[in-house]
XYZ file of N, CA and C in Angstrom:
474
model
N -53.916 -2.367 -3.135
C -54.427 -3.214 -4.262
C -53.269 -4.153 -4.725
N -53.692 -5.313 -5.035
C -52.754 -6.311 -5.513
C -53.109 -6.687 -6.905
N -52.051 -6.947 -7.691
C -52.189 -7.341 -9.044
C -51.490 -8.750 -9.325
N -52.073 -9.502 -10.176
C -51.519 -10.721 -10.550
C -50.542 -10.641 -11.659
N -50.555 -9.457 -12.310
C -49.702 -9.194 -13.530
C -48.229 -9.217 -13.137
N -47.404 -9.889 -13.933
C -45.997 -9.780 -13.749
C -45.449 -8.564 -14.410
N -44.673 -7.810 -13.754
C -44.045 -6.614 -14.344
C -42.614 -6.918 -14.652
N -42.205 -6.670 -15.978
C -40.802 -6.999 -16.355
C -39.895 -6.036 -15.699
N -38.658 -6.430 -15.437
C -37.636 -5.530 -14.895
C -37.240 -4.530 -16.003
N -37.286 -3.301 -15.626
C -36.878 -2.257 -16.598
C -35.350 -2.407 -16.807
N -34.861 -1.998 -17.899
C -33.437 -2.057 -18.132
C -32.575 -1.398 -17.081
N -33.117 -0.157 -16.643
C -32.334 0.527 -15.586
C -32.318 -0.303 -14.275
N -33.480 -0.830 -13.868
C -33.476 -1.605 -12.589
C -32.628 -2.847 -12.730
N -32.681 -3.482 -13.918
C -31.825 -4.639 -14.103
C -30.336 -4.255 -13.993
N -29.959 -3.186 -14.576
C -28.576 -2.665 -14.435
C -28.176 -2.417 -13.006
N -29.058 -1.799 -12.232
C -28.785 -1.556 -10.822
C -28.569 -2.748 -10.077
N -29.431 -3.782 -10.257
C -29.314 -5.100 -9.578
C -28.134 -5.880 -10.015
N -27.839 -5.853 -11.270
C -26.571 -6.519 -11.730
C -25.347 -5.914 -11.245
N -25.300 -4.603 -11.155
C -24.110 -3.955 -10.630
C -23.918 -4.305 -9.190
N -25.018 -4.299 -8.459
C -24.881 -4.737 -7.053
C -24.501 -6.223 -6.818
N -24.898 -6.998 -7.740
C -24.468 -8.474 -7.772
C -22.986 -8.604 -8.013
N -22.489 -7.743 -8.898
C -21.061 -7.833 -9.294
C -20.102 -7.091 -8.320
N -20.591 -5.993 -7.673
C -19.625 -5.055 -7.102
C -18.803 -5.627 -5.975
N -19.205 -6.633 -5.327
C -18.419 -7.062 -4.162
C -17.896 -8.572 -4.473
N -18.264 -9.114 -5.531
C -18.022 -10.534 -5.860
C -16.651 -10.786 -6.387
N -15.954 -11.664 -5.787
C -14.633 -12.024 -6.352
C -14.801 -13.384 -7.151
N -15.797 -14.086 -6.921
C -16.116 -15.351 -7.607
C -17.496 -15.408 -8.192
N -17.712 -16.378 -9.061
C -19.096 -16.447 -9.655
C -20.100 -16.877 -8.483
N -19.616 -17.722 -7.633
C -20.487 -18.134 -6.487
C -20.930 -16.971 -5.714
N -20.062 -15.958 -5.466
C -20.415 -14.777 -4.685
C -21.450 -13.949 -5.419
N -21.316 -13.919 -6.765
C -22.420 -13.218 -7.610
C -23.735 -13.776 -7.281
N -23.815 -15.123 -7.229
C -25.131 -15.739 -7.094
C -25.562 -15.653 -5.615
N -24.614 -15.600 -4.707
C -24.977 -15.302 -3.255
C -25.640 -13.924 -3.189
N -24.966 -12.959 -3.822
C -25.562 -11.600 -3.823
C -26.989 -11.549 -4.414
N -27.172 -12.337 -5.494
C -28.599 -12.438 -6.108
C -29.527 -12.989 -5.050
N -29.070 -14.034 -4.364
C -30.007 -14.660 -3.310
C -30.244 -13.702 -2.222
N -29.269 -12.966 -1.773
C -29.527 -12.027 -0.724
C -30.555 -10.938 -1.156
N -30.366 -10.505 -2.389
C -31.392 -9.482 -2.910
C -32.756 -10.075 -2.978
N -32.841 -11.328 -3.357
C -34.179 -12.025 -3.394
C -34.772 -12.131 -1.898
N -33.959 -12.606 -1.016
C -34.386 -12.766 0.338
C -34.760 -11.444 0.952
N -34.078 -10.422 0.503
C -34.317 -9.079 0.993
C -35.592 -8.427 0.407
N -36.164 -9.126 -0.505
C -37.415 -8.588 -1.140
C -37.130 -7.514 -2.280
N -35.824 -7.520 -2.718
C -35.515 -6.504 -3.750
C -35.935 -7.053 -5.201
N -36.081 -8.364 -5.213
C -36.464 -8.930 -6.547
C -37.164 -10.230 -6.274
N -37.961 -10.680 -7.200
C -38.619 -11.973 -7.090
C -37.594 -13.158 -7.482
N -38.057 -14.322 -7.135
C -37.258 -15.499 -7.503
C -37.140 -15.612 -8.997
N -38.290 -15.293 -9.650
C -38.250 -15.374 -11.148
C -37.195 -14.428 -11.762
N -37.266 -13.097 -11.190
C -36.322 -12.206 -11.641
C -34.839 -12.591 -11.366
N -34.608 -13.148 -10.221
C -33.249 -13.634 -9.840
C -32.815 -14.746 -10.872
N -33.747 -15.618 -11.110
C -33.417 -16.812 -12.008
C -33.055 -16.282 -13.450
N -33.842 -15.245 -13.911
C -33.640 -14.583 -15.179
C -32.210 -14.027 -15.252
N -31.865 -13.260 -14.167
C -30.532 -12.725 -14.116
C -29.450 -13.759 -14.023
N -29.634 -14.763 -13.242
C -28.758 -15.910 -13.068
C -28.419 -16.475 -14.423
N -29.450 -16.771 -15.258
C -29.250 -17.296 -16.571
C -28.409 -16.453 -17.497
N -28.671 -15.200 -17.406
C -27.982 -14.224 -18.267
C -26.422 -14.177 -17.832
N -26.228 -14.067 -16.448
C -24.904 -14.070 -15.975
C -24.114 -15.329 -16.319
N -24.771 -16.487 -16.088
C -24.098 -17.792 -16.250
C -23.727 -17.881 -17.841
N -24.577 -17.439 -18.723
C -24.278 -17.452 -20.115
C -23.037 -16.691 -20.469
N -22.999 -15.537 -19.929
C -21.795 -14.624 -20.215
C -20.524 -15.211 -19.498
N -20.652 -15.657 -18.288
C -19.424 -16.154 -17.577
C -18.918 -17.451 -18.329
N -19.879 -18.257 -18.862
C -19.400 -19.522 -19.445
C -18.904 -19.351 -20.854
N -19.142 -18.182 -21.525
C -18.802 -18.011 -22.967
C -17.887 -16.900 -23.245
N -17.459 -16.137 -22.249
C -16.639 -14.928 -22.549
C -15.453 -14.865 -21.534
N -14.697 -13.867 -21.743
C -13.532 -13.600 -20.821
C -13.945 -13.194 -19.451
N -15.206 -12.773 -19.345
C -15.701 -12.391 -17.932
C -15.635 -13.564 -16.968
N -15.627 -14.812 -17.519
C -15.416 -15.963 -16.573
C -14.174 -15.869 -15.775
N -13.142 -15.394 -16.426
C -11.756 -15.232 -15.826
C -11.833 -14.156 -14.703
N -12.626 -13.239 -14.835
C -12.669 -12.118 -13.864
C -13.260 -12.599 -12.517
N -14.020 -13.694 -12.548
C -14.723 -14.205 -11.305
C -14.251 -15.511 -10.990
N -13.008 -15.949 -11.366
C -12.567 -17.278 -11.076
C -11.838 -17.433 -9.757
N -11.643 -16.312 -9.071
C -10.950 -16.313 -7.751
C -9.490 -16.440 -7.839
N -8.858 -16.247 -8.958
C -7.391 -16.367 -9.136
C -6.642 -15.005 -8.973
N -7.272 -13.957 -8.840
C -6.648 -12.599 -8.788
C -6.129 -12.402 -7.345
N -4.865 -11.857 -7.228
C -4.268 -11.551 -5.991
C -5.029 -10.441 -5.228
N -5.426 -9.330 -5.998
C -6.115 -8.272 -5.435
C -7.304 -7.883 -6.292
N -8.337 -7.468 -5.553
C -9.568 -6.977 -6.254
C -9.939 -5.691 -5.663
N -10.153 -4.696 -6.604
C -10.595 -3.375 -6.201
C -11.864 -3.051 -6.846
N -12.930 -2.880 -6.082
C -14.245 -2.526 -6.641
C -14.677 -1.148 -6.189
N -14.961 -0.346 -7.241
C -15.483 0.992 -6.900
C -14.463 1.755 -6.073
N -13.141 1.596 -6.319
C -12.137 2.266 -5.584
C -11.550 3.402 -6.383
N -11.322 4.601 -5.800
C -10.754 5.661 -6.516
C -9.311 5.394 -6.758
N -8.809 5.778 -7.935
C -7.511 5.668 -8.271
C -6.801 7.008 -8.166
N -5.739 7.125 -7.516
C -4.947 8.471 -7.426
C -3.705 8.269 -8.312
N -3.685 9.170 -9.290
C -2.479 9.197 -10.182
C -1.516 10.139 -9.812
N -0.382 10.317 -10.544
C 0.619 11.404 -10.315
C 0.037 12.724 -10.486
N -0.993 12.808 -11.340
C -1.699 14.159 -11.483
C -2.546 14.405 -10.289
N -2.760 13.449 -9.419
C -3.571 13.730 -8.177
C -5.059 13.443 -8.520
N -5.782 13.641 -7.379
C -7.221 13.457 -7.478
C -7.866 14.595 -8.296
N -7.290 15.762 -8.220
C -7.827 16.925 -8.874
C -7.459 17.024 -10.364
N -7.510 15.856 -11.023
C -7.274 15.801 -12.474
C -8.262 16.724 -13.157
N -7.669 17.710 -13.962
C -8.524 18.757 -14.615
C -9.052 18.258 -15.904
N -8.922 17.045 -16.323
C -9.509 16.535 -17.582
C -10.995 16.558 -17.334
N -11.815 17.220 -18.176
C -13.195 17.289 -17.893
C -13.971 16.016 -17.805
N -13.602 15.024 -18.627
C -14.312 13.753 -18.691
C -13.934 12.858 -17.518
N -12.837 13.141 -16.749
C -12.318 12.239 -15.806
C -12.282 12.836 -14.396
N -13.269 13.557 -13.942
C -13.172 14.147 -12.644
C -13.058 13.091 -11.549
N -13.739 11.964 -11.764
C -13.677 10.838 -10.850
C -13.065 9.623 -11.488
N -11.981 9.132 -10.880
C -11.377 7.972 -11.416
C -11.734 6.799 -10.578
N -12.900 6.244 -10.911
C -13.416 5.163 -9.960
C -13.913 4.095 -10.910
N -13.023 3.174 -11.370
C -13.430 1.989 -12.182
C -14.335 1.008 -11.381
N -15.165 0.389 -12.137
C -16.042 -0.520 -11.427
C -15.215 -1.766 -10.814
N -14.260 -2.140 -11.526
C -13.476 -3.347 -11.063
C -12.087 -3.394 -11.612
N -11.092 -3.488 -10.683
C -9.754 -3.695 -11.130
C -9.189 -4.965 -10.448
N -8.603 -5.812 -11.238
C -8.034 -7.067 -10.710
C -6.482 -7.005 -11.014
N -5.728 -7.397 -10.046
C -4.269 -7.445 -10.281
C -3.725 -8.733 -9.832
N -2.617 -9.024 -10.462
C -1.832 -10.277 -10.164
C -0.403 -10.049 -10.648
N 0.526 -9.824 -9.746
C 1.885 -9.372 -10.050
C 1.964 -8.095 -10.729
N 2.423 -8.037 -12.053
C 2.469 -6.814 -12.745
C 1.310 -6.767 -13.827
N 0.444 -7.665 -13.684
C -0.748 -7.771 -14.508
C -1.927 -7.121 -13.914
N -2.651 -6.286 -14.735
C -3.916 -5.607 -14.214
C -4.981 -5.679 -15.280
N -6.168 -5.880 -14.841
C -7.341 -5.852 -15.708
C -8.372 -4.912 -15.107
N -8.879 -3.987 -15.957
C -9.854 -2.987 -15.531
C -11.171 -3.198 -16.327
N -12.241 -3.244 -15.581
C -13.580 -3.480 -16.170
C -14.524 -2.448 -15.775
N -15.262 -1.894 -16.662
C -16.397 -1.011 -16.314
C -17.664 -1.552 -16.865
N -18.698 -1.676 -15.965
C -19.992 -2.233 -16.386
C -20.847 -1.084 -16.896
N -21.398 -1.323 -18.066
C -22.339 -0.271 -18.576
C -23.675 -1.000 -18.882
N -24.779 -0.268 -18.674
C -26.148 -0.833 -18.740
C -26.877 -0.097 -19.845
N -26.278 0.830 -20.548
C -26.913 1.555 -21.607
C -26.310 1.187 -22.975
N -26.369 2.112 -23.864
C -25.866 1.870 -25.262
C -24.362 2.216 -25.292
N -23.684 1.683 -26.274
C -22.297 1.950 -26.485
C -22.061 3.395 -26.729
N -20.881 3.920 -26.257
C -20.563 5.315 -26.352
C -19.054 5.489 -26.418
N -18.594 6.336 -27.341
C -17.145 6.493 -27.447
C -16.424 6.982 -26.135
N -17.235 7.709 -25.327
C -16.732 8.121 -24.030
C -16.286 7.033 -23.094
N -17.027 5.899 -23.269
C -16.694 4.726 -22.445
C -15.337 4.227 -22.755
N -14.976 4.127 -24.031
C -13.680 3.725 -24.454
C -12.525 4.616 -23.915
N -12.847 5.913 -24.014
C -11.841 6.879 -23.478
C -11.659 6.745 -22.053
N -12.705 6.502 -21.322
C -12.636 6.311 -19.835
C -11.775 5.047 -19.520
N -11.959 4.010 -20.170
C -11.127 2.790 -19.907
C -9.692 3.051 -20.357
N -9.444 3.695 -21.488
C -8.051 4.027 -21.822
C -7.373 4.876 -20.803
N -8.084 5.781 -20.107
C -7.539 6.586 -19.092
C -7.219 5.726 -17.867
N -8.129 4.919 -17.502
C -7.816 3.988 -16.387
C -6.590 3.175 -16.583
N -6.476 2.698 -17.863
C -5.345 1.855 -18.210
C -4.068 2.661 -18.144
N -4.075 3.883 -18.579
C -2.882 4.761 -18.536
C -2.483 4.974 -17.051
N -3.412 5.136 -16.227
C -3.108 5.449 -14.826
C -2.532 4.135 -14.235
N -3.036 2.944 -14.610
C -2.528 1.770 -14.052
C -1.096 1.499 -14.564
N -0.706 1.980 -15.774
C 0.574 1.899 -16.326
C 1.458 2.790 -15.504
N 1.016 4.000 -15.152
C 1.827 4.942 -14.291
C 2.090 4.227 -12.909
N 1.220 3.426 -12.443
C 1.393 2.667 -11.189
C 2.388 1.507 -11.239
N 2.900 1.258 -12.499
C 3.869 0.214 -12.571
C 3.418 -1.161 -13.141
N 2.101 -1.205 -13.415
C 1.635 -2.475 -14.119
C 2.066 -2.499 -15.539
N 2.626 -3.619 -16.023
C 3.160 -3.680 -17.384
C 2.309 -4.423 -18.319
N 1.415 -5.263 -17.826
C 0.452 -5.989 -18.643
C -0.928 -5.605 -18.223
N -1.554 -4.746 -19.071
C -2.806 -4.081 -18.770
C -3.857 -4.351 -19.789
N -5.028 -4.834 -19.371
C -6.102 -5.057 -20.276
C -7.339 -4.268 -19.756
N -8.134 -3.775 -20.629
C -9.276 -2.975 -20.294
C -10.505 -3.435 -21.070
N -11.588 -3.571 -20.373
C -12.866 -3.982 -20.890
C -14.027 -3.117 -20.540
N -14.947 -3.061 -21.467
C -16.303 -2.509 -21.171
C -17.233 -3.602 -21.356
N -18.021 -3.899 -20.276
C -19.055 -4.921 -20.285
C -20.379 -4.277 -20.460
N -21.028 -4.346 -21.588
C -22.377 -3.819 -21.858
C -23.254 -4.926 -21.439
N -23.632 -4.970 -20.147
C -24.244 -6.105 -19.514
C -25.625 -6.438 -20.152
N -26.499 -5.318 -20.329
C -27.797 -5.702 -20.897
C -27.737 -6.193 -22.295
N -26.718 -5.854 -23.044
C -26.517 -6.359 -24.380
C -25.769 -7.629 -24.429
N -25.256 -8.098 -23.299
C -24.441 -9.287 -23.195
C -23.237 -9.242 -24.173
N -22.556 -8.009 -24.106
C -21.543 -7.744 -24.989
C -20.289 -7.233 -24.252
N -19.068 -7.747 -24.552
C -17.903 -7.276 -23.843
C -16.909 -6.721 -25.003
N -16.495 -5.580 -24.704
C -15.516 -4.862 -25.718
C -14.213 -4.774 -25.036
N -13.199 -5.326 -25.758
C -11.789 -5.130 -25.085
C -11.183 -3.921 -25.824
N -10.517 -3.121 -24.924
C -9.954 -1.820 -25.387
C -8.443 -2.108 -25.521
């Protein structure tokens, strides 16, 4: 059966798609290439891709997130596990896995970003603070951390 009704993207599905668009992109153009690939692959309609493109462009044009995708970072680590002096078997209950969504480095500067698609939560702040601490242990001296609540179009600096 076919339906002519348009079904809105659920917040969860939007989050999954946006995460996929960001996860390998080092520039804004690559984000949009990822959206195009998902559209061509039948994962979303052109209308859905256009809706996401508008939201992404708005945030990239008006917030610090634009700097994260400007292509100026020496190294980009997406979804990569961080190993600290405490090792991978960190016994802190909230941090069993140290896998930030995005870490960008340039010299002694590091920026860590975690994408969130739900509501704000104090645990998110603690998670970013932990990542920042581990980056400090690695020798980075200028460290910034951010939580990007993508669905809310809100970025919180830690």
